[in-house]
Coordinates of C-alpha atoms in Angstrom, one line a residue:
Chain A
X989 CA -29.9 27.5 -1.0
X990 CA -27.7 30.0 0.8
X991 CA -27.9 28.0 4.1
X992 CA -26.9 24.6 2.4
X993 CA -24.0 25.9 1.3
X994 CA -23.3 27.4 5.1
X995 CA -24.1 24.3 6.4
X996 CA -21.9 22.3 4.0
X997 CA -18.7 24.8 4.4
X998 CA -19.2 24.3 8.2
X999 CA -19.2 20.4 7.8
X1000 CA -16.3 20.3 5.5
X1001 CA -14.6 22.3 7.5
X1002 CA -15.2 20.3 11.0
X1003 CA -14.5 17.1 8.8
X1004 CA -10.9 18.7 7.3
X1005 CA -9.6 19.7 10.7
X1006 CA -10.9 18.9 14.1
X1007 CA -12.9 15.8 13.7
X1008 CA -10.5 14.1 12.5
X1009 CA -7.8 15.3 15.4
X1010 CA -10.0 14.1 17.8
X1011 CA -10.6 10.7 16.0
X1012 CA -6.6 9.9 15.2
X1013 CA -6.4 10.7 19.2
X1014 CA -9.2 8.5 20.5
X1015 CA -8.7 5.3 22.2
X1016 CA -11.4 3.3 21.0
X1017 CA -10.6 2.6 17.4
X1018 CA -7.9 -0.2 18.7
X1019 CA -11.2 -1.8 20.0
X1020 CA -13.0 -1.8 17.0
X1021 CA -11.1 -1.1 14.4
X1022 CA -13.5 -2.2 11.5
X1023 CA -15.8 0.3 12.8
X1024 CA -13.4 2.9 12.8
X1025 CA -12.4 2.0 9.1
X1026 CA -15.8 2.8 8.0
X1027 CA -16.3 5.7 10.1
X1028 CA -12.5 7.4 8.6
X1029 CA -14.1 6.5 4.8
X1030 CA -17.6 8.0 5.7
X1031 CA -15.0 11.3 6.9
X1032 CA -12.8 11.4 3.3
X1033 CA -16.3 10.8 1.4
X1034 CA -18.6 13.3 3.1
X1035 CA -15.5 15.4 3.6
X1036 CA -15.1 15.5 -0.2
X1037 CA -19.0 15.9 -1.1
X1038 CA -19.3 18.6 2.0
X1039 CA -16.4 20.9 0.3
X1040 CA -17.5 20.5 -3.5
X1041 CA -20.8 20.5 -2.5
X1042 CA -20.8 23.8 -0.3
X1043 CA -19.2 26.0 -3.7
X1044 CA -21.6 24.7 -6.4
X1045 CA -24.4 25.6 -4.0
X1046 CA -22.9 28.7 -3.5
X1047 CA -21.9 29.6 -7.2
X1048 CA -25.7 28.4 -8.0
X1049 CA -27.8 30.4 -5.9
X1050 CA -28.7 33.1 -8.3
X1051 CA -30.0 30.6 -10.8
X1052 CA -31.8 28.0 -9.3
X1053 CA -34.1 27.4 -6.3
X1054 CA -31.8 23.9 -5.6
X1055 CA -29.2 22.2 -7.6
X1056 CA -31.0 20.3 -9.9
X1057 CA -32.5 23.1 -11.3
X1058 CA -29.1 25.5 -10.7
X1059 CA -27.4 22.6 -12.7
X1060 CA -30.1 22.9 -15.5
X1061 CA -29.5 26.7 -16.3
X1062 CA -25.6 26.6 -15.9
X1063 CA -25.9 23.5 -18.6
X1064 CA -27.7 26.4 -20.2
X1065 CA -24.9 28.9 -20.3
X1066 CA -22.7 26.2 -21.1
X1067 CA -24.2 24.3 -24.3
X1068 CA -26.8 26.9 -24.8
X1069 CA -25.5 30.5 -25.0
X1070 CA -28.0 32.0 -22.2
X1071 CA -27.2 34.6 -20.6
X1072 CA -24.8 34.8 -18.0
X1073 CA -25.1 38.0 -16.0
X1074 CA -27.3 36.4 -13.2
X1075 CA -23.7 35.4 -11.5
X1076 CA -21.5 37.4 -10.1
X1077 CA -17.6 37.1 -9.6
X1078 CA -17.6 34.8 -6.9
X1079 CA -20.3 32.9 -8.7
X1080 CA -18.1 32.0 -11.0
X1081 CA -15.7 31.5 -8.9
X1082 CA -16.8 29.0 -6.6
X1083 CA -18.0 26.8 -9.5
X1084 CA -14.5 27.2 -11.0
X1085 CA -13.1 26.0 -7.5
X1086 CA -16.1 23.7 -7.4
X1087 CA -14.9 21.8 -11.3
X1088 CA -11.4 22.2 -10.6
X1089 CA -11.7 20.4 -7.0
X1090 CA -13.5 17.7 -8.8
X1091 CA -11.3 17.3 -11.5
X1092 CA -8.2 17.1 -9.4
X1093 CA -9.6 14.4 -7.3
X1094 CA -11.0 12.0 -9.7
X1095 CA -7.6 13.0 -11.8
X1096 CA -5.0 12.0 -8.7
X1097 CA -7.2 9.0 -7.4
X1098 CA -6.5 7.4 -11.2
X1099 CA -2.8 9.0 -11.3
X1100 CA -2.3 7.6 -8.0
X1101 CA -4.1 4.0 -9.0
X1102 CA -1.8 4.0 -12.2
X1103 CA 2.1 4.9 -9.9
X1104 CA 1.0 2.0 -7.6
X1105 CA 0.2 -0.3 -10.7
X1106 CA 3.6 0.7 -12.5
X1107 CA 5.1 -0.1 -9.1
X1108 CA 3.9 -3.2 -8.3
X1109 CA 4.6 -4.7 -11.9
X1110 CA 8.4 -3.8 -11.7
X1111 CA 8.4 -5.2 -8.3
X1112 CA 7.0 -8.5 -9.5
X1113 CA 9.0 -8.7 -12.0
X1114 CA 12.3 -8.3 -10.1
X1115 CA 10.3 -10.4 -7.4
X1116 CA 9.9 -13.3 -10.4
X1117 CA 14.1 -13.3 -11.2
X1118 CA 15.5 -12.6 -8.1
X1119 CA 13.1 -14.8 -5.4
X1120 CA 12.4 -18.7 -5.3
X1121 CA 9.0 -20.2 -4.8
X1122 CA 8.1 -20.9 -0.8
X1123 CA 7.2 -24.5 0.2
X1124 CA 4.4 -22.6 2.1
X1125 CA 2.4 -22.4 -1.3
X1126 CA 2.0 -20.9 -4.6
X1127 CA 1.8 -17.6 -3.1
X1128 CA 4.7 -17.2 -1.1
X1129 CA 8.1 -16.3 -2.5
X1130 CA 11.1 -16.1 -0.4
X1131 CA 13.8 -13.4 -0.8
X1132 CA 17.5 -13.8 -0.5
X1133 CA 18.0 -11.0 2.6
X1134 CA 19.5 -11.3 5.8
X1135 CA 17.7 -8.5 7.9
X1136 CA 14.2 -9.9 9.0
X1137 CA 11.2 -9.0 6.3
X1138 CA 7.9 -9.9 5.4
X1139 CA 5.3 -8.2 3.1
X1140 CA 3.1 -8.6 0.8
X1141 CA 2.4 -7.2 -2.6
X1142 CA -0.9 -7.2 -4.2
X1143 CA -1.2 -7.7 -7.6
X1144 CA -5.1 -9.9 -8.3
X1145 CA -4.4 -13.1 -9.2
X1146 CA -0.6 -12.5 -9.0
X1147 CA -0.6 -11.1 -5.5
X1148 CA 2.5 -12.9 -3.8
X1149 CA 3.8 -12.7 -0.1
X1150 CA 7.1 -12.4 0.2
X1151 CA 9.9 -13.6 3.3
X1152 CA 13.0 -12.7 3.6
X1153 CA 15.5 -15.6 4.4
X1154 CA 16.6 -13.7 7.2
X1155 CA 12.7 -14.0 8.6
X1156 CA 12.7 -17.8 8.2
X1157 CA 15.9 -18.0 9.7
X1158 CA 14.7 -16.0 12.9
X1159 CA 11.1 -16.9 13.1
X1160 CA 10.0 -20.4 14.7
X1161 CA 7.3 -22.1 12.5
X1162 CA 4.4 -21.2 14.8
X1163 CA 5.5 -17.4 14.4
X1164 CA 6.3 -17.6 11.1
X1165 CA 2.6 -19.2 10.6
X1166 CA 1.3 -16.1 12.3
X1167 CA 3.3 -13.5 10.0
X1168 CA 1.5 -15.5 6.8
X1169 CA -2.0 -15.4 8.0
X1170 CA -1.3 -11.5 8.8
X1171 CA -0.4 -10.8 5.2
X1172 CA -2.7 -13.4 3.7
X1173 CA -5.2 -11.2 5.7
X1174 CA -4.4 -7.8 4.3
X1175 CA -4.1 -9.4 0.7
X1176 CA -8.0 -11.2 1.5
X1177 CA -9.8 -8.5 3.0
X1178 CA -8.5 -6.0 0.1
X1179 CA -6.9 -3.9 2.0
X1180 CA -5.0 -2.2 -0.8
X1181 CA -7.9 -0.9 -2.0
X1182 CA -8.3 1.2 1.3
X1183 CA -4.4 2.3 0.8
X1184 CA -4.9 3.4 -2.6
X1185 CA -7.5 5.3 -2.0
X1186 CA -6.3 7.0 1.2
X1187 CA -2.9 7.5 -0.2
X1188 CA -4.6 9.0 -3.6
X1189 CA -6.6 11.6 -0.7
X1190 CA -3.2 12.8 0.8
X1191 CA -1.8 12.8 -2.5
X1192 CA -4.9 15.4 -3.7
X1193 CA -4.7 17.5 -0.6
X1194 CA -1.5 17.0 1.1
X1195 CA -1.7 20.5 3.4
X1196 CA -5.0 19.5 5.2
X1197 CA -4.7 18.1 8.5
X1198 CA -7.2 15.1 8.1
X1199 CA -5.5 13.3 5.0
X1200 CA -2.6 13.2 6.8
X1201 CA -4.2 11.8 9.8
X1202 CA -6.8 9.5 7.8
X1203 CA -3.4 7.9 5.8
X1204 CA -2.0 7.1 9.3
X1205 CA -5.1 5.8 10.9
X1206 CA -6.1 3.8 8.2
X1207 CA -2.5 2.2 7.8
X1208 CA -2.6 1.4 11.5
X1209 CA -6.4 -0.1 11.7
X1210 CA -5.7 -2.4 8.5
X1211 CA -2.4 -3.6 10.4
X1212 CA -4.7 -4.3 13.4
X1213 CA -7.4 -5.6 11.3
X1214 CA -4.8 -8.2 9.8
X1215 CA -3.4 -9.2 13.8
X1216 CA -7.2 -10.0 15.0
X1217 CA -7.3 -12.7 11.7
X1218 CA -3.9 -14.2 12.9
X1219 CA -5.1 -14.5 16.7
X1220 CA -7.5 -16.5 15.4
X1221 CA -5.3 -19.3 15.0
X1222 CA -2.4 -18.7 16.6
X1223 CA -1.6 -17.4 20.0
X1224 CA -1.1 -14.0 21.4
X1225 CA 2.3 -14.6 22.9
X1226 CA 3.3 -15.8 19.3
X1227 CA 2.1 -12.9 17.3
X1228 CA 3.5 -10.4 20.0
X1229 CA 7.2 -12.4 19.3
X1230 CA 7.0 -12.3 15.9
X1231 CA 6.1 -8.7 15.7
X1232 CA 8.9 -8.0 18.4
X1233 CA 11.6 -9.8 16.5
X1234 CA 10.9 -8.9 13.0
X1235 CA 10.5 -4.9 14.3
X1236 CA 14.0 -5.4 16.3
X1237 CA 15.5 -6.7 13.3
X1238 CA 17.9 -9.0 14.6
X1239 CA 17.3 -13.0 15.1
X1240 CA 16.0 -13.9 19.0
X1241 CA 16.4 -10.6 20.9
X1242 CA 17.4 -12.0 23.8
X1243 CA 15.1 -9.5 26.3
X1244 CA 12.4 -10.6 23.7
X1245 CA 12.7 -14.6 24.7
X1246 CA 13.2 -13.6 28.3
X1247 CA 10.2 -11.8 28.5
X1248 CA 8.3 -14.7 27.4
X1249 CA 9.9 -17.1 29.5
X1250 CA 11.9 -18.9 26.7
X1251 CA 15.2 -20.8 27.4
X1252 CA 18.8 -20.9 26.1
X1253 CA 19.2 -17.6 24.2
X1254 CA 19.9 -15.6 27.1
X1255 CA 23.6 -15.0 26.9
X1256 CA 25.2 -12.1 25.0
X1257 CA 24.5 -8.3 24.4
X1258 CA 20.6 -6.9 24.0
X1259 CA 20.5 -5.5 20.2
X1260 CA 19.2 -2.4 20.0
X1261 CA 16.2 -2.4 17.7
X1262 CA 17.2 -0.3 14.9
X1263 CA 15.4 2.3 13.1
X1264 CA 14.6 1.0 9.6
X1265 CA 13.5 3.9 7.4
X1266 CA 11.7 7.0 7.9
X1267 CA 9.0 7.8 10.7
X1268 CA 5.6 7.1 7.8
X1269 CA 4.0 5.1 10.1
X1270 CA 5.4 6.1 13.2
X1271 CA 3.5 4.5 16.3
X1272 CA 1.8 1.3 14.7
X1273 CA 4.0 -0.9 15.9
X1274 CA 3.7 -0.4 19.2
X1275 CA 0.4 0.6 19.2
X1276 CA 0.0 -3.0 18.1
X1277 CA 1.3 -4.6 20.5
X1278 CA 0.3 -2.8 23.4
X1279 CA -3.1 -3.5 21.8
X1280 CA -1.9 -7.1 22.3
X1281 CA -0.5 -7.0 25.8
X1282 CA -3.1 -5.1 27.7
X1283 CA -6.7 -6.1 25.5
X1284 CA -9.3 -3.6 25.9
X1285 CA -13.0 -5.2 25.0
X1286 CA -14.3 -4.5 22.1
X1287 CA -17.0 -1.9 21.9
X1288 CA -20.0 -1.9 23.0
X1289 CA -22.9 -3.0 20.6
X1290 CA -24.7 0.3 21.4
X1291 CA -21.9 2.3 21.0
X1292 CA -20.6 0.3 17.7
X1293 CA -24.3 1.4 16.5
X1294 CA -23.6 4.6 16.9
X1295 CA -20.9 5.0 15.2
X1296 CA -22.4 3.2 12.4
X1297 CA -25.4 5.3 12.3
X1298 CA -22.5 8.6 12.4
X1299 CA -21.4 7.0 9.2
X1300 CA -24.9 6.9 7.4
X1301 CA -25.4 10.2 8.7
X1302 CA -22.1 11.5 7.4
X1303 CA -22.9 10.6 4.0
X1304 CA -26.7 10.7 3.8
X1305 CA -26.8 14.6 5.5
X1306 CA -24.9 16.0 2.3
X1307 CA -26.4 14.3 0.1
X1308 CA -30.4 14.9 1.0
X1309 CA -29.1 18.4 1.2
X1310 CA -27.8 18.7 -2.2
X1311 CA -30.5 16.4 -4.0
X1312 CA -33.9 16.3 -2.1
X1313 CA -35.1 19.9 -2.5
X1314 CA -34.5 19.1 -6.2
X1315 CA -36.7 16.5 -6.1
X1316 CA -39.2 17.5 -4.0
X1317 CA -39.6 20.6 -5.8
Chain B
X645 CA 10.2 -26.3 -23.6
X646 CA 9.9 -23.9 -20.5
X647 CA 8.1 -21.0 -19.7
X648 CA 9.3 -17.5 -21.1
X649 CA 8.9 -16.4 -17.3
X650 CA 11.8 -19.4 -16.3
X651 CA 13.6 -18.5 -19.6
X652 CA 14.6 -15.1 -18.2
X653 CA 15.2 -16.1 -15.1
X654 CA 17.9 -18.8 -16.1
X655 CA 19.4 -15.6 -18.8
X656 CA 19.5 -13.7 -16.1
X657 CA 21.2 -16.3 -13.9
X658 CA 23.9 -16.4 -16.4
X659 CA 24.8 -12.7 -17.3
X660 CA 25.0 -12.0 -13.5
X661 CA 27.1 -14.9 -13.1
X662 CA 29.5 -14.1 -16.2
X663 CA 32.0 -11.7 -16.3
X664 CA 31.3 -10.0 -19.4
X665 CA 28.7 -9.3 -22.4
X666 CA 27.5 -12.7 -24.3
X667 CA 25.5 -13.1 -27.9
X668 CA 22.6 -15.0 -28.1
X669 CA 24.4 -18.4 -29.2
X670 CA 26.8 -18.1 -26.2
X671 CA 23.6 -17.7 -23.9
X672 CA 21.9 -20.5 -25.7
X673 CA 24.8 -23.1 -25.4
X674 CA 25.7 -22.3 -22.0
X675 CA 21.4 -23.0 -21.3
X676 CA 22.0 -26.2 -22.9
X677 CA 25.1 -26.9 -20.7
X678 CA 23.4 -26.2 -17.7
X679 CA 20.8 -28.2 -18.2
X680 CA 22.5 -31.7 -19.5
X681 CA 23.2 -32.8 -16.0
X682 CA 19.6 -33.1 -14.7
X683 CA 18.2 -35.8 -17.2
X684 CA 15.0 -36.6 -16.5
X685 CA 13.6 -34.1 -14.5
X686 CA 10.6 -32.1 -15.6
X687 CA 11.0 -28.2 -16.6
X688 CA 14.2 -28.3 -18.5
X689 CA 15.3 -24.7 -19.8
X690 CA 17.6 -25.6 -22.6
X691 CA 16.5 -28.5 -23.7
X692 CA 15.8 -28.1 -28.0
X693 CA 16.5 -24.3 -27.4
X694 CA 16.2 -21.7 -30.9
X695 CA 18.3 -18.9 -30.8
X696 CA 15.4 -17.3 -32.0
X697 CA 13.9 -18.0 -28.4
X698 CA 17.0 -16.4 -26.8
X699 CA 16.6 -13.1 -28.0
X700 CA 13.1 -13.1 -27.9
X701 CA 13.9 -13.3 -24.3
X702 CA 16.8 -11.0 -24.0
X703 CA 14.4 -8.7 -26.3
X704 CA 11.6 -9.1 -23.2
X705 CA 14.3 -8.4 -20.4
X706 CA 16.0 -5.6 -22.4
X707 CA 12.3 -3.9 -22.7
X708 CA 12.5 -4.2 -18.7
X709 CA 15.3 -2.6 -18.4
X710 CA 17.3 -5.5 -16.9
X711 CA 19.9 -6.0 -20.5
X712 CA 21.7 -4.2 -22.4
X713 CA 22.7 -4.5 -25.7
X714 CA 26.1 -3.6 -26.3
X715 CA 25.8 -1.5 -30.0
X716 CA 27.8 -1.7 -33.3
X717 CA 28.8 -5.0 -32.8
X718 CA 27.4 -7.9 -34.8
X719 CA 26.3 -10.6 -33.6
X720 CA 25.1 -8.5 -30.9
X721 CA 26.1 -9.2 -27.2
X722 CA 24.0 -8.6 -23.7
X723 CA 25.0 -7.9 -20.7
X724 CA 22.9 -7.3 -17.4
X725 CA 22.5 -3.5 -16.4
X726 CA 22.9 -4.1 -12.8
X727 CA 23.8 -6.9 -10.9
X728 CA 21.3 -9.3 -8.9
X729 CA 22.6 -7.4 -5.4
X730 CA 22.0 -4.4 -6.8
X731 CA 18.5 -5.0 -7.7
X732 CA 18.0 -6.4 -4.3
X733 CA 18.6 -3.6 -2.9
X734 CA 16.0 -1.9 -5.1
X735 CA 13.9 -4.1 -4.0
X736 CA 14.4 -3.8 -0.4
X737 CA 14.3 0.2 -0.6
X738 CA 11.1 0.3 -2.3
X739 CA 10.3 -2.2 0.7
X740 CA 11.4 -0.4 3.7
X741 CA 10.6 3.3 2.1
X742 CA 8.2 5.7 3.5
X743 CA 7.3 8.3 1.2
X744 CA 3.5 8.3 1.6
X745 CA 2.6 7.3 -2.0
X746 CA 5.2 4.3 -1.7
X747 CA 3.0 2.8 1.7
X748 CA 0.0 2.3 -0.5
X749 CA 2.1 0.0 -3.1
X750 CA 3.2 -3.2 -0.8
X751 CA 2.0 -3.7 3.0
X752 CA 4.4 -4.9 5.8
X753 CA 4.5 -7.1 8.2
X754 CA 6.5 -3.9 10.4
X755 CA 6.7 -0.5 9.5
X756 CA 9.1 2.0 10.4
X757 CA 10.3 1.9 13.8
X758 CA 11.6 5.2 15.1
X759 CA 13.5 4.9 18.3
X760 CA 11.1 5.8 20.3
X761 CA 9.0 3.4 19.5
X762 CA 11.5 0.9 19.8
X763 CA 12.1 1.7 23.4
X764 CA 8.3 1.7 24.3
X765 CA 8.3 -1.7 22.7
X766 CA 11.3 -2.4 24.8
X767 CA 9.5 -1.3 27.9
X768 CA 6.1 -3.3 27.1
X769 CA 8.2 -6.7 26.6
X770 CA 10.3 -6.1 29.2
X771 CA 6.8 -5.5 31.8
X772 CA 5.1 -8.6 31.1

């Protein structure tokens, strides 16, 4: 018992702080960026069951051979009156810390689910009165704004994308194709899910290093994830021009229809790409589109195995830890 | 008879367009007005339009926070509580926010571009 809850503190700890420095500074998950999805959920998860995990061990050792049985007398002390003198201070204090930790988890992840919900209903509803039905389809609206904007905002059956009139008005049709596969993309492949429960983790524990990190690399990955669907049917020199004209925020950058060899908009002064809002997901962008320019291959298929089998790992280890000496025994 | 969702939309429509508060037969004429033109076409708003439909409508937008009702007067009279630029602009700052727990609500095409970001974009377009 006492080295399972050694081991566990030692893994929660490596999974709060340096694994995950090491991940967010890694190269490779712009290769494979599904694969590095999983692995940053098999870090939150294992992180989360490695830390609760290691302080009911801890707190149980005087009780119980393993945590089944540990499990069974505390539920004895609770419902039952027996006798509690068995633990000590800390005891009781990791399984406090142990409840607690739980508790505030599962509580944020459903405070968290229940912001985003309230959120996303007002928006609609302004979305319903203030923007007209696409011609692109039933679930595209278009918003009367001049800067360049496309998101979209998911909502079930109700999920909508949403242009600005400002996009249309700067996008050519083959561009603006590309920017409605990407957020078709993020709205098919559930993506929100992933933010909800990433942003719900920072949320929980906003002073460790690895929510931080895991809201960041998730948010670029799913962006990533979303360009690779687009590229499927339109072209990279498209994508990269929509990107570089919706991030510079003004219609036809001219350096941005030079660059790709376009005619007749070179005249006048270069904007200068403006900084819209805060630094959240600073990097993304042009992480994307460098990803774009200069392709790496994807990874290998012996190294994409091992990552997987990282992930199994990362969640099977705590687990058999905390359950299978029960069992066995 | 239209939908209650295209019912507010053409109230709202109105009390941003208007200069001040209206009652419930005001809104309900000027819907009829607006829609006599367009003979024929399907999806008419005012067409056979109850008052009673009106402020179930106003009662909807007012629960939304998006009328007021002025008090003490009878019959009462709504007025919008901000107007449609306003409520762009909510819009567009929930849009272009960052504080983490806004990012998981709506996905964009771009995030936030800091500047320098901007000019390694610059550099990376300008290379190829």
């Amino acid at each position: 018992m006492f080295w399972t809850s050694y081991f566990l503190a030692v893994l929660a700890i490596a999974l709060a702080w340096p694994v995950p420095i090491l991940l967010s500074r890694a190269q490779w998950p712009a290769r494979s960026p599904f694969t590095a999805m999983l692995l940053w959920q098999a870090i939150a998860l294992a992180g989360g069951l490695s830390m609760i995990g290691a302080m009911l061990v801890y707190g149980l050792e005087p009780v119980g051979d393993n945590l089944l049985s540990g499990l069974r007398a505390l539920a004895g002390m609770v419902f039952h009156n027996a006798p509690t003198t068995e633990l000590g201070f800390w005891h009781i204090f990791a399984l406090s810390a142990a409840a607690l930790l739980t508790a505030h988890l599962v509580f944020t992840l459903l405070l968290t689910y229940y912001k985003i919900q309230r959120q996303r209903r007002r928006h609609r509803e302004l979305l319903d009165l203030l923007a007209s039905p696409s011609s692109d389809g039933p679930g595209t609206m278009v918003l009367n704004v001049d800067s360049p904007v496309a998101y979209c905002l998911p909502g079930g059956a109700r999920s909508v994308t949403v242009l600005s009139d400002g996009l249309m008005a700067a996008l050519e049709p083959d561009e603006l194709r590309a920017v409605l596969i990407h957020e078709n993309a993020h709205l098919s492949q559930r993506h929100h899910l992933l933010l909800w429960a990433f942003a719900a983790w920072r949320q929980a524990l906003p002073w460790l290093p690895t929510t931080r990190l895991a809201q960041e690399s998730v948010n670029s990955l799913i962006e990533m994830l979303a360009d690779d669907v687009a590229l499927k049917t339109e072209s990279k020199a498209t994508l990269i021009r929509a990107i570089a004209i919706v991030a510079s925020g003004s219609p036809a950058t001219p350096a941005v229809r030079l660059a790709f060899g376009e005619p007749g908009v070179a005249d006048g002064d270069p904007s200068q790409p403006g900084a819209t809002g805060g630094s959240g997901s600073a990097g993304t962008t042009a992480s994307r589109v460098s990803r774009l320019l200069s392709p790496q291959p994807p990874l290998s298929e012996p190294l994409r195995a091992a990552v997987l089998a990282c992930c199994v790992l990362l969640l099977a280890v705590p687990t058999a830890l905390l359950l299978v000496p029960g069992l066995l025994g | 008879m239209a939908s209650l969702g295209e019912l507010e939309r053409a109230v709202m429509d109105l009390l941003w367009a208007g200069q001040e508060a209206a009652t419930a037969n005001t809104l309900r004429d000027l819907l009829a007005q607006s829609t006599q033109p367009q003979d024929g076409s399907a999806g008419h708003v005012g067409k056979d339009l109850a008052v009673t439909t009106v402020l179930t409508v106003l009662s909807r937008l007012e629960r939304k926070g998006l009328v007021e009702r002025e008090r003490g007067t009878r019959p009462h009279r709504y007025q919008a509580v901000s107007s449609r630029a306003d409520h762009t602009a909510e819009l567009m700052h929930e849009v272009l926010g960052s504080a983490p727990d806004r990012e998981a609500v709506l996905a964009r095409f771009i995030g936030s571009v800091t500047d320098n970001e901007a000019e390694t974009l610059r550099k990376l377009l300008g290379r190829s």
